[in-house]
Amino acid sequence: MSQQTVALPRLHPAQKQIVNNRKRFNVLKCGRRFGKTSLSEKLLIEPALHGFPVAYFAPTYKDLHEVWEAVKNRVKDITERKDEQVKQITLVGGGKIDFWSMEDPDSGRGRKYIRVVMDECEKARKFKDAWQLTIRATLADYRGDAWFLSTPKFGQTYFKELFGNPDKFDNWIAWKFTTYDNPYIPREEIEEARKQTDPLVFACEFMAEDVDLSLRPFAYAFDKTKHVQPITYNPALELCLSFDFNVEPITCVVSQNPEIGTIHTVREYRLDNSDIYELCTRIKADYPNALMLVTGDATGAARSALTRGNLNYYTVIREQLGLGAGQMRQPRINPSHEDSRVLCNSLLSNGTVLIDPSC
């Protein structure tokens, strides 16, 4: 079966530059929508058409779905076997395309490949172990090549180490391209995203820049002159109570949302030498007729010495405030520190966030 029977993706100029100047080990750092998926398709399908085995590695099985579907559809007319469960495609002519998750660093152990594509390396928590302990050895039989693809993430990662030191090893090369380098993404759309996105997030996600937040405050977008203003409680609006049980004293922040994208923080409770029962009593006294919604720290679902009996914080809050199940919006797990920071600063930069000076 000839290569012409499969319609391979058409590469834009920046993608062609990468393919035409590739070496054995290729590190690509790029902005969102640059075209990693279409590039991955071409890199995987071409050697498989000539009868060789290749593999695609994603951070999780969920992450590999898009490329699996894209490749599967492109080669459907020359597919001899397809295994949806183990994620393997065998082509007429003997070429094989395997899809693996890097959640298990042993994925692919014992296989041999002429090419491996590792996608979203910054996102893969076990990327370094997967590459060094398993994936690298799969290239030995064919002296195959490797492709490391990723959009940057905040913080120091092994992918950044590889990207920053391509000359440390023989036959390595590194590229950096931004979202602007994809001619199929309208420039006005990117500019609109720039206006609506936190500057550091835009620099990381669209401009493919390594952003170091370690020397910046957690809420680096906070501006006291912009965000601190007197707020008046509106009894016609819902009252959002956000509890934090990981600090001493226990705190509760009281906010309202007059409209989408707007947060008014009207009060902060911080009670020393007290407990959750006293805090709920204060809230009921200050807002006796309010429609309340409760959210906050996921650890409040755990049993605590500061509650009576075999209870958790949220059970006490619901009982003490007389709330229904639909008014309890607590998370099952807390978001990561990094995700919280990004979201917080995006809201401060692009939303209308006002905090009463009493907080």
Short mmCIF file of C-alpha atoms in Angstrom, two decimals:
data_model
loop_
_atom_site.label_atom_id
_atom_site.label_comp_id
_atom_site.label_asym_id
_atom_site.label_seq_id
_atom_site.Cartn_x
_atom_site.Cartn_y
_atom_site.Cartn_z
CA MET A 1 0.00 0.00 0.00
CA SER A 2 1.57 3.29 -1.04
CA GLN A 3 1.83 6.40 1.07
CA GLN A 4 -0.44 8.26 -1.35
CA THR A 5 -3.46 6.28 -0.12
CA VAL A 6 -3.48 8.25 3.15
CA ALA A 7 -4.14 11.97 3.29
CA LEU A 8 -1.45 13.18 5.70
CA PRO A 9 -1.87 16.55 7.42
CA ARG A 10 -0.66 19.59 5.48
CA LEU A 11 2.00 21.29 7.53
CA HIS A 12 2.20 25.05 7.89
CA PRO A 13 5.61 26.76 7.37
CA ALA A 14 6.78 26.51 11.00
CA GLN A 15 5.90 22.81 11.14
CA LYS A 16 7.76 22.24 7.87
CA GLN A 17 10.79 24.02 9.30
CA ILE A 18 10.79 21.59 12.22
CA VAL A 19 10.45 18.47 10.06
CA ASN A 20 13.04 19.62 7.50
CA ASN A 21 15.65 20.41 10.16
CA ARG A 22 14.97 17.56 12.59
CA LYS A 23 17.64 15.57 14.34
CA ARG A 24 17.39 12.30 16.21
CA PHE A 25 16.12 13.94 19.43
CA ASN A 26 13.75 16.87 18.94
CA VAL A 27 12.37 19.15 21.66
CA LEU A 28 9.50 21.44 20.69
CA LYS A 29 8.12 24.08 23.04
CA CYS A 30 5.12 25.83 21.55
CA GLY A 31 2.08 27.94 22.34
CA ARG A 32 -1.50 26.71 22.37
CA ARG A 33 -2.99 25.89 18.95
CA PHE A 34 0.43 25.89 17.28
CA GLY A 35 -0.38 22.53 15.67
CA LYS A 36 1.11 19.80 17.86
CA THR A 37 -1.71 17.38 17.05
CA SER A 38 -1.39 17.56 13.27
CA LEU A 39 2.40 17.39 13.55
CA SER A 40 2.09 14.30 15.77
CA GLU A 41 -0.22 12.65 13.24
CA LYS A 42 2.30 13.06 10.43
CA LEU A 43 5.23 11.94 12.58
CA LEU A 44 3.40 8.77 13.61
CA ILE A 45 1.78 7.74 10.35
CA GLU A 46 4.71 8.20 7.93
CA PRO A 47 7.04 5.51 9.35
CA ALA A 48 4.10 3.19 10.05
CA LEU A 49 3.19 3.32 6.34
CA HIS A 50 6.59 1.78 5.63
CA GLY A 51 5.99 -1.10 8.03
CA PHE A 52 7.71 0.25 11.16
CA PRO A 53 6.39 0.34 14.75
CA VAL A 54 5.92 3.77 16.35
CA ALA A 55 4.43 5.00 19.63
CA TYR A 56 2.66 8.03 21.04
CA PHE A 57 2.93 8.82 24.76
CA ALA A 58 0.55 11.21 26.57
CA PRO A 59 0.42 12.26 30.25
CA THR A 60 -2.77 10.23 30.85
CA TYR A 61 -5.10 7.96 28.88
CA LYS A 62 -7.59 10.80 28.74
CA ASP A 63 -4.96 13.04 27.11
CA LEU A 64 -4.22 10.61 24.28
CA HIS A 65 -7.84 10.45 23.08
CA GLU A 66 -7.62 13.35 20.59
CA VAL A 67 -4.57 12.02 18.76
CA TRP A 68 -5.88 8.43 18.87
CA GLU A 69 -9.11 9.50 17.17
CA ALA A 70 -7.30 11.67 14.61
CA VAL A 71 -4.80 8.98 13.62
CA LYS A 72 -7.44 6.23 13.62
CA ASN A 73 -9.61 8.18 11.19
CA ARG A 74 -6.73 9.01 8.85
CA VAL A 75 -5.58 5.41 8.47
CA LYS A 76 -8.98 3.67 8.57
CA ASP A 77 -8.82 2.62 4.91
CA ILE A 78 -5.49 0.81 5.37
CA THR A 79 -6.06 -0.54 8.88
CA GLU A 80 -5.70 -4.29 9.24
CA ARG A 81 -6.47 -4.47 12.97
CA LYS A 82 -7.54 -1.96 15.59
CA ASP A 83 -7.68 -2.59 19.32
CA GLU A 84 -9.66 0.08 21.14
CA GLN A 85 -8.83 -1.35 24.55
CA VAL A 86 -5.04 -1.54 24.31
CA LYS A 87 -4.93 1.40 21.86
CA GLN A 88 -2.99 -0.20 19.02
CA ILE A 89 -3.47 0.16 15.25
CA THR A 90 -1.91 -2.35 12.84
CA LEU A 91 -1.72 -1.23 9.23
CA VAL A 92 -1.73 -3.23 6.02
CA GLY A 93 1.97 -3.80 5.47
CA GLY A 94 2.74 -4.49 9.13
CA GLY A 95 3.26 -1.02 10.57
CA LYS A 96 2.03 -0.57 14.14
CA ILE A 97 1.03 2.57 16.04
CA ASP A 98 0.85 2.20 19.83
CA PHE A 99 -0.65 4.73 22.24
CA TRP A 100 0.52 4.85 25.86
CA SER A 101 -0.02 6.83 29.04
CA MET A 102 3.00 8.04 30.99
CA GLU A 103 1.08 7.63 34.26
CA ASP A 104 2.81 4.26 34.44
CA PRO A 105 6.52 4.81 33.68
CA ASP A 106 6.75 1.17 32.55
CA SER A 107 4.36 1.72 29.65
CA GLY A 108 5.97 0.40 26.48
CA ARG A 109 8.60 -1.67 28.27
CA GLY A 110 9.86 -4.51 26.06
CA ARG A 111 8.68 -2.86 22.81
CA LYS A 112 10.88 -1.50 20.02
CA TYR A 113 10.07 1.60 18.00
CA ILE A 114 11.58 3.55 15.15
CA ARG A 115 9.93 6.72 16.48
CA VAL A 116 8.30 7.88 19.72
CA VAL A 117 6.30 11.06 20.20
CA MET A 118 5.90 12.29 23.79
CA ASP A 119 3.20 14.94 24.04
CA GLU A 120 2.47 17.53 26.76
CA CYS A 121 5.67 16.56 28.56
CA GLU A 122 5.35 19.42 31.06
CA LYS A 123 1.99 18.06 32.16
CA ALA A 124 3.19 14.46 32.64
CA ARG A 125 4.14 14.03 36.29
CA LYS A 126 6.28 10.95 35.59
CA PHE A 127 7.76 12.08 32.28
CA LYS A 128 11.40 11.90 33.41
CA ASP A 129 11.03 8.35 34.75
CA ALA A 130 9.06 7.23 31.71
CA TRP A 131 11.72 8.55 29.33
CA GLN A 132 14.82 7.44 31.21
CA LEU A 133 13.60 4.09 32.55
CA THR A 134 11.55 2.80 29.62
CA ILE A 135 11.01 4.89 26.49
CA ARG A 136 14.68 5.58 25.67
CA ALA A 137 15.44 1.85 25.52
CA THR A 138 12.62 1.23 23.01
CA LEU A 139 14.63 3.16 20.38
CA ALA A 140 17.77 1.02 20.59
CA ASP A 141 16.90 -1.68 18.03
CA TYR A 142 16.13 0.72 15.18
CA ARG A 143 18.23 3.63 16.46
CA GLY A 144 14.92 5.43 16.34
CA ASP A 145 14.18 9.12 16.89
CA ALA A 146 12.28 10.87 19.67
CA TRP A 147 10.02 13.90 19.78
CA PHE A 148 9.32 15.83 22.97
CA LEU A 149 6.36 18.21 22.55
CA SER A 150 4.83 20.54 25.12
CA THR A 151 3.26 23.86 25.94
CA PRO A 152 5.06 25.34 28.97
CA LYS A 153 3.74 25.11 32.50
CA PHE A 154 4.68 27.18 35.52
CA GLY A 155 7.59 25.85 37.56
CA GLN A 156 10.77 23.92 36.90
CA THR A 157 10.38 20.65 35.01
CA TYR A 158 12.50 18.01 33.30
CA PHE A 159 11.16 19.16 29.93
CA LYS A 160 12.62 22.63 30.59
CA GLU A 161 15.94 20.97 31.36
CA LEU A 162 15.92 19.15 28.03
CA PHE A 163 14.84 22.25 26.13
CA GLY A 164 17.47 24.45 27.75
CA ASN A 165 20.39 22.06 27.14
CA PRO A 166 20.09 20.57 23.64
CA ASP A 167 23.85 20.96 23.11
CA LYS A 168 24.54 18.84 26.18
CA PHE A 169 23.93 15.70 24.10
CA ASP A 170 24.74 14.69 20.54
CA ASN A 171 22.11 14.92 17.81
CA TRP A 172 19.61 17.03 19.81
CA ILE A 173 17.78 20.16 18.68
CA ALA A 174 15.21 22.43 20.34
CA TRP A 175 12.64 24.81 18.86
CA LYS A 176 10.29 27.39 20.32
CA PHE A 177 7.21 28.65 18.46
CA THR A 178 4.24 30.73 19.60
CA THR A 179 0.55 30.60 18.74
CA TYR A 180 1.24 33.44 16.28
CA ASP A 181 3.37 31.00 14.22
CA ASN A 182 0.25 29.07 13.18
CA PRO A 183 -1.09 31.00 10.17
CA TYR A 184 -4.48 29.29 10.49
CA ILE A 185 -5.26 30.95 13.83
CA PRO A 186 -6.69 34.47 13.24
CA ARG A 187 -4.42 37.17 14.67
CA GLU A 188 -7.41 39.08 16.01
CA GLU A 189 -8.44 36.00 18.01
CA ILE A 190 -5.02 35.81 19.65
CA GLU A 191 -5.10 39.52 20.43
CA GLU A 192 -8.54 39.12 21.97
CA ALA A 193 -7.17 36.31 24.15
CA ARG A 194 -4.27 38.57 25.16
CA LYS A 195 -6.71 41.20 26.42
CA GLN A 196 -8.79 38.67 28.36
CA THR A 197 -5.97 36.63 29.89
CA ASP A 198 -3.62 37.29 32.77
CA PRO A 199 -0.33 38.56 31.24
CA LEU A 200 1.79 35.81 32.76
CA VAL A 201 -0.67 33.13 31.69
CA PHE A 202 -0.69 34.53 28.16
CA ALA A 203 3.10 34.59 28.10
CA CYS A 204 3.19 30.95 29.16
CA GLU A 205 0.27 29.48 27.21
CA PHE A 206 0.39 31.49 23.98
CA MET A 207 3.96 32.83 23.74
CA ALA A 208 5.59 29.60 25.00
CA GLU A 209 7.68 31.48 27.54
CA ASP A 210 8.98 29.91 30.73
CA VAL A 211 7.46 31.99 33.50
CA ASP A 212 9.05 31.78 36.95
CA LEU A 213 6.56 32.69 39.65
CA SER A 214 8.83 31.78 42.57
CA LEU A 215 9.91 35.37 43.24
CA ARG A 216 6.46 36.90 42.78
CA PRO A 217 3.68 37.26 45.39
CA PHE A 218 0.90 34.69 45.24
CA ALA A 219 -1.61 37.35 44.13
CA TYR A 220 0.74 39.24 41.85
CA ALA A 221 -2.18 40.87 39.99
CA PHE A 222 -3.62 42.37 43.18
CA ASP A 223 -3.73 46.19 43.15
CA LYS A 224 -4.94 47.78 46.38
CA THR A 225 -6.10 50.96 44.63
CA LYS A 226 -8.11 48.93 42.12
CA HIS A 227 -9.44 46.06 44.20
CA VAL A 228 -10.09 47.54 47.65
CA GLN A 229 -13.28 49.59 47.87
CA PRO A 230 -16.14 49.89 50.39
CA ILE A 231 -18.79 47.24 49.63
CA THR A 232 -22.40 47.34 50.72
CA TYR A 233 -24.19 44.06 51.40
CA ASN A 234 -27.15 43.54 49.04
CA PRO A 235 -29.86 41.44 50.79
CA ALA A 236 -31.48 40.68 47.41
CA LEU A 237 -28.45 38.65 46.28
CA GLU A 238 -27.18 35.23 47.31
CA LEU A 239 -24.48 35.18 49.96
CA CYS A 240 -21.48 32.95 49.25
CA LEU A 241 -19.68 31.70 52.37
CA SER A 242 -16.18 30.35 51.73
CA PHE A 243 -14.64 28.58 54.73
CA ASP A 244 -10.95 27.87 55.28
CA PHE A 245 -10.20 25.24 57.94
CA ASN A 246 -6.46 25.03 57.32
CA VAL A 247 -5.62 28.19 59.23
CA GLU A 248 -5.81 29.31 62.82
CA PRO A 249 -8.18 30.90 63.47
CA ILE A 250 -10.85 29.39 61.21
CA THR A 251 -11.91 31.97 58.64
CA CYS A 252 -14.93 32.58 56.47
CA VAL A 253 -15.06 35.05 53.59
CA VAL A 254 -18.47 36.45 52.66
CA SER A 255 -18.97 37.43 49.00
CA GLN A 256 -21.69 38.24 46.50
CA ASN A 257 -21.84 38.11 42.70
CA PRO A 258 -23.88 41.05 41.33
CA GLU A 259 -23.24 39.81 37.77
CA ILE A 260 -21.12 37.34 35.83
CA GLY A 261 -17.43 38.10 36.23
CA THR A 262 -17.98 40.25 39.32
CA ILE A 263 -17.08 39.35 42.90
CA HIS A 264 -17.84 41.62 45.85
CA THR A 265 -16.22 40.48 49.10
CA VAL A 266 -18.21 42.17 51.85
CA ARG A 267 -16.74 40.68 55.01
CA GLU A 268 -14.17 38.34 56.54
CA TYR A 269 -14.69 36.44 59.79
CA ARG A 270 -11.64 35.50 61.87
CA LEU A 271 -12.52 34.24 65.31
CA ASP A 272 -9.70 33.61 67.79
CA ASN A 273 -10.14 30.98 70.53
CA SER A 274 -13.41 29.83 69.03
CA ASP A 275 -14.87 26.99 66.96
CA ILE A 276 -17.13 26.31 63.99
CA TYR A 277 -20.28 26.51 66.15
CA GLU A 278 -19.53 30.03 67.32
CA LEU A 279 -18.63 31.08 63.79
CA CYS A 280 -21.98 29.82 62.48
CA THR A 281 -23.80 31.64 65.31
CA ARG A 282 -22.15 34.92 64.29
CA ILE A 283 -23.04 34.43 60.63
CA LYS A 284 -26.71 33.68 61.44
CA ALA A 285 -26.92 36.77 63.63
CA ASP A 286 -25.40 39.06 60.99
CA TYR A 287 -27.32 37.66 57.99
CA PRO A 288 -30.57 36.19 59.42
CA ASN A 289 -32.60 36.15 56.22
CA ALA A 290 -29.90 35.62 53.58
CA LEU A 291 -29.98 32.90 50.93
CA MET A 292 -26.62 31.23 51.56
CA LEU A 293 -24.33 29.07 49.45
CA VAL A 294 -21.41 27.32 51.17
CA THR A 295 -18.05 26.39 49.66
CA GLY A 296 -14.45 26.38 50.80
CA ASP A 297 -11.68 24.05 51.88
CA ALA A 298 -12.08 20.37 50.94
CA THR A 299 -10.45 19.29 54.21
CA GLY A 300 -13.64 20.41 55.95
CA ALA A 301 -15.12 17.07 54.91
CA ALA A 302 -12.71 15.34 57.31
CA ARG A 303 -13.55 14.74 60.94
CA SER A 304 -12.10 17.30 63.31
CA ALA A 305 -11.44 17.74 67.00
CA LEU A 306 -13.16 21.12 66.69
CA THR A 307 -16.54 19.47 66.05
CA ARG A 308 -18.73 17.56 68.46
CA GLY A 309 -19.07 13.85 67.88
CA ASN A 310 -18.30 11.96 64.69
CA LEU A 311 -18.93 14.95 62.38
CA ASN A 312 -17.15 16.98 59.74
CA TYR A 313 -17.15 20.77 59.35
CA TYR A 314 -19.65 20.89 56.51
CA THR A 315 -22.16 18.72 58.34
CA VAL A 316 -22.00 21.16 61.25
CA ILE A 317 -22.32 24.21 58.97
CA ARG A 318 -25.33 22.77 57.18
CA GLU A 319 -27.07 21.93 60.46
CA GLN A 320 -26.20 25.16 62.24
CA LEU A 321 -27.24 27.42 59.35
CA GLY A 322 -30.29 25.34 58.44
CA LEU A 323 -29.25 24.80 54.82
CA GLY A 324 -30.41 22.34 52.18
CA ALA A 325 -28.15 19.98 50.23
CA GLY A 326 -28.34 22.25 47.16
CA GLN A 327 -26.78 25.09 49.14
CA MET A 328 -23.61 23.10 49.89
CA ARG A 329 -21.02 23.54 47.11
CA GLN A 330 -17.86 22.27 48.81
CA PRO A 331 -15.19 20.66 46.57
CA ARG A 332 -14.16 17.01 46.91
CA ILE A 333 -10.48 17.93 46.57
CA ASN A 334 -8.62 21.21 46.78
CA PRO A 335 -7.16 22.57 43.53
CA SER A 336 -3.39 22.61 43.27
CA HIS A 337 -1.51 25.61 44.58
CA GLU A 338 -0.44 26.39 41.01
CA ASP A 339 -3.97 26.22 39.61
CA SER A 340 -5.32 28.36 42.44
CA ARG A 341 -2.67 30.98 41.74
CA VAL A 342 -3.40 31.11 38.02
CA LEU A 343 -7.16 31.34 38.55
CA CYS A 344 -6.86 33.94 41.31
CA ASN A 345 -4.68 36.24 39.22
CA SER A 346 -6.78 35.76 36.09
CA LEU A 347 -9.83 36.91 38.05
CA LEU A 348 -7.96 39.87 39.51
CA SER A 349 -6.71 40.89 36.06
CA ASN A 350 -9.81 40.35 33.97
CA GLY A 351 -12.80 40.27 36.29
CA THR A 352 -14.34 42.90 38.56
CA VAL A 353 -13.09 41.94 42.00
CA LEU A 354 -13.81 44.34 44.85
CA ILE A 355 -12.85 43.72 48.48
CA ASP A 356 -14.15 45.73 51.42
CA PRO A 357 -11.37 47.47 53.41
CA SER A 358 -12.48 45.65 56.58
CA CYS A 359 -11.15 42.37 55.18
#
